[in-house]
CSV table of C-alpha atoms in Angstrom, one decimal:
chain,number,residue,atom,x,y,z
A,1,UNK,CA,-14.0,5.9,-10.2
A,2,UNK,CA,-11.0,5.7,-7.6
A,3,UNK,CA,-11.6,9.7,-7.3
A,4,UNK,CA,-15.3,9.7,-7.5
A,5,UNK,CA,-15.6,6.6,-4.6
A,6,UNK,CA,-12.4,8.8,-2.7
A,7,UNK,CA,-15.1,11.4,-2.8
A,8,UNK,CA,-18.2,9.3,-1.4
A,9,UNK,CA,-16.4,7.2,0.9
A,10,UNK,CA,-18.6,8.4,3.4
A,11,UNK,CA,-22.0,7.2,1.5
A,12,UNK,CA,-20.4,3.5,1.2
A,13,UNK,CA,-21.9,1.2,3.9
A,14,UNK,CA,-19.8,-1.9,5.1
A,15,UNK,CA,-20.1,-4.2,1.9
A,16,UNK,CA,-19.6,-1.9,-0.7
A,17,UNK,CA,-16.2,-0.8,1.6
A,18,UNK,CA,-14.9,-3.9,2.1
A,19,UNK,CA,-15.8,-5.1,-2.2
A,20,UNK,CA,-14.3,-1.9,-3.2
A,21,UNK,CA,-11.1,-2.3,-1.1
A,22,UNK,CA,-10.8,-6.1,-2.6
A,23,UNK,CA,-11.7,-5.3,-6.2
A,24,UNK,CA,-8.9,-2.6,-6.2
A,25,UNK,CA,-6.5,-5.3,-4.9
A,26,UNK,CA,-7.5,-7.9,-6.7
A,27,UNK,CA,-6.1,-6.2,-9.7
A,28,UNK,CA,-3.3,-4.9,-7.8
A,29,UNK,CA,-4.3,-1.3,-8.6
A,30,UNK,CA,-2.0,1.0,-7.1
A,31,UNK,CA,-4.7,3.8,-5.1
A,32,UNK,CA,-3.1,4.9,-2.0
A,33,UNK,CA,-5.5,8.1,-1.9
A,34,UNK,CA,-8.1,5.4,-2.5
A,35,UNK,CA,-7.1,3.2,0.2
A,36,UNK,CA,-6.0,5.8,2.9
A,37,UNK,CA,-9.9,7.4,2.8
A,38,UNK,CA,-11.8,4.2,2.9
A,39,UNK,CA,-9.1,2.9,5.9
A,40,UNK,CA,-10.2,5.9,7.7
A,41,UNK,CA,-14.3,5.2,6.4
A,42,UNK,CA,-14.0,1.7,7.3
A,43,UNK,CA,-12.4,1.7,11.1
A,44,UNK,CA,-15.2,4.2,11.7
A,45,UNK,CA,-17.9,1.6,10.6
A,46,UNK,CA,-16.2,-1.6,11.3
A,47,UNK,CA,-18.3,-2.8,14.1
A,48,UNK,CA,-21.4,-2.5,11.5
A,49,UNK,CA,-18.9,-5.4,9.5
A,50,UNK,CA,-19.7,-9.0,9.0
A,51,UNK,CA,-17.2,-11.8,9.1
A,52,UNK,CA,-17.0,-11.5,5.6
A,53,UNK,CA,-16.4,-7.6,5.3
A,54,UNK,CA,-13.9,-7.4,8.0
A,55,UNK,CA,-11.8,-10.6,6.0
A,56,UNK,CA,-12.0,-9.3,2.8
A,57,UNK,CA,-10.9,-5.4,3.9
A,58,UNK,CA,-7.8,-7.2,6.0
A,59,UNK,CA,-7.4,-9.1,2.5
A,60,UNK,CA,-7.3,-6.0,0.5
A,61,UNK,CA,-5.0,-3.8,2.5
A,62,UNK,CA,-2.4,-6.7,3.2
A,63,UNK,CA,-2.2,-7.7,-0.5
A,64,UNK,CA,-1.9,-3.9,-1.5
A,65,UNK,CA,0.7,-4.3,1.6
A,66,UNK,CA,-1.5,-0.7,2.6
A,67,UNK,CA,-0.2,0.4,5.7
A,68,UNK,CA,-3.4,1.1,7.8
A,69,UNK,CA,-2.3,0.4,11.7
A,70,UNK,CA,-5.6,2.0,13.0
A,71,UNK,CA,-7.6,-0.2,10.2
A,72,UNK,CA,-6.1,-3.4,11.4
A,73,UNK,CA,-6.6,-2.3,15.4
A,74,UNK,CA,-10.0,-2.3,14.4
A,75,UNK,CA,-10.5,-4.9,12.2
A,76,UNK,CA,-8.8,-7.1,15.3
A,77,UNK,CA,-11.0,-6.1,17.7
A,78,UNK,CA,-14.1,-6.8,15.7
A,79,UNK,CA,-13.3,-9.9,14.8
A,80,UNK,CA,-12.3,-11.4,18.2
A,81,UNK,CA,-15.8,-9.9,19.0
A,82,UNK,CA,-17.1,-11.9,15.7
A,83,UNK,CA,-14.9,-15.2,16.0
A,84,UNK,CA,-17.6,-17.8,16.5
A,85,UNK,CA,-19.4,-16.4,14.0
A,86,UNK,CA,-16.8,-16.7,11.4
A,87,UNK,CA,-16.3,-19.5,8.6
A,88,UNK,CA,-12.6,-21.2,8.3
A,89,UNK,CA,-11.8,-19.1,4.9
A,90,UNK,CA,-13.0,-15.9,6.5
A,91,UNK,CA,-11.2,-17.2,9.5
A,92,UNK,CA,-8.0,-17.9,7.6
A,93,UNK,CA,-8.0,-15.3,5.7
A,94,UNK,CA,-7.6,-12.8,8.4
A,95,UNK,CA,-4.9,-15.0,9.6
A,96,UNK,CA,-3.2,-14.5,6.7
A,97,UNK,CA,-4.1,-10.5,6.3
A,98,UNK,CA,-2.5,-10.1,10.0
A,99,UNK,CA,0.5,-12.2,9.5
A,100,UNK,CA,1.5,-10.7,6.4
A,101,UNK,CA,1.2,-7.1,7.6
A,102,UNK,CA,3.0,-8.2,11.1
A,103,UNK,CA,0.0,-7.1,12.9
A,104,UNK,CA,-0.7,-8.5,16.4
A,105,UNK,CA,-4.3,-9.8,16.4
């Protein structure tokens, strides 16, 4: 599944990117190639992410401790733009992710 997801990452919409990262992180599955590809694609599409997509993506990358500074930069920028739309849990998860990877949000 990871290999197929890498090949089709450019076809994923924001929710699909966030859900895929979340799913792999939830089971702590080590798939660095997938996380690299998803990070590139997520950073490209981040302007289309809603607060839940942003929070889940940040949480996933922090949970697996996958180094993706460009992704965290783009998520932080977009989160700041949408901060008024975040639910408390989304804010908490995004803040936790930034603190966990020591990203200056």
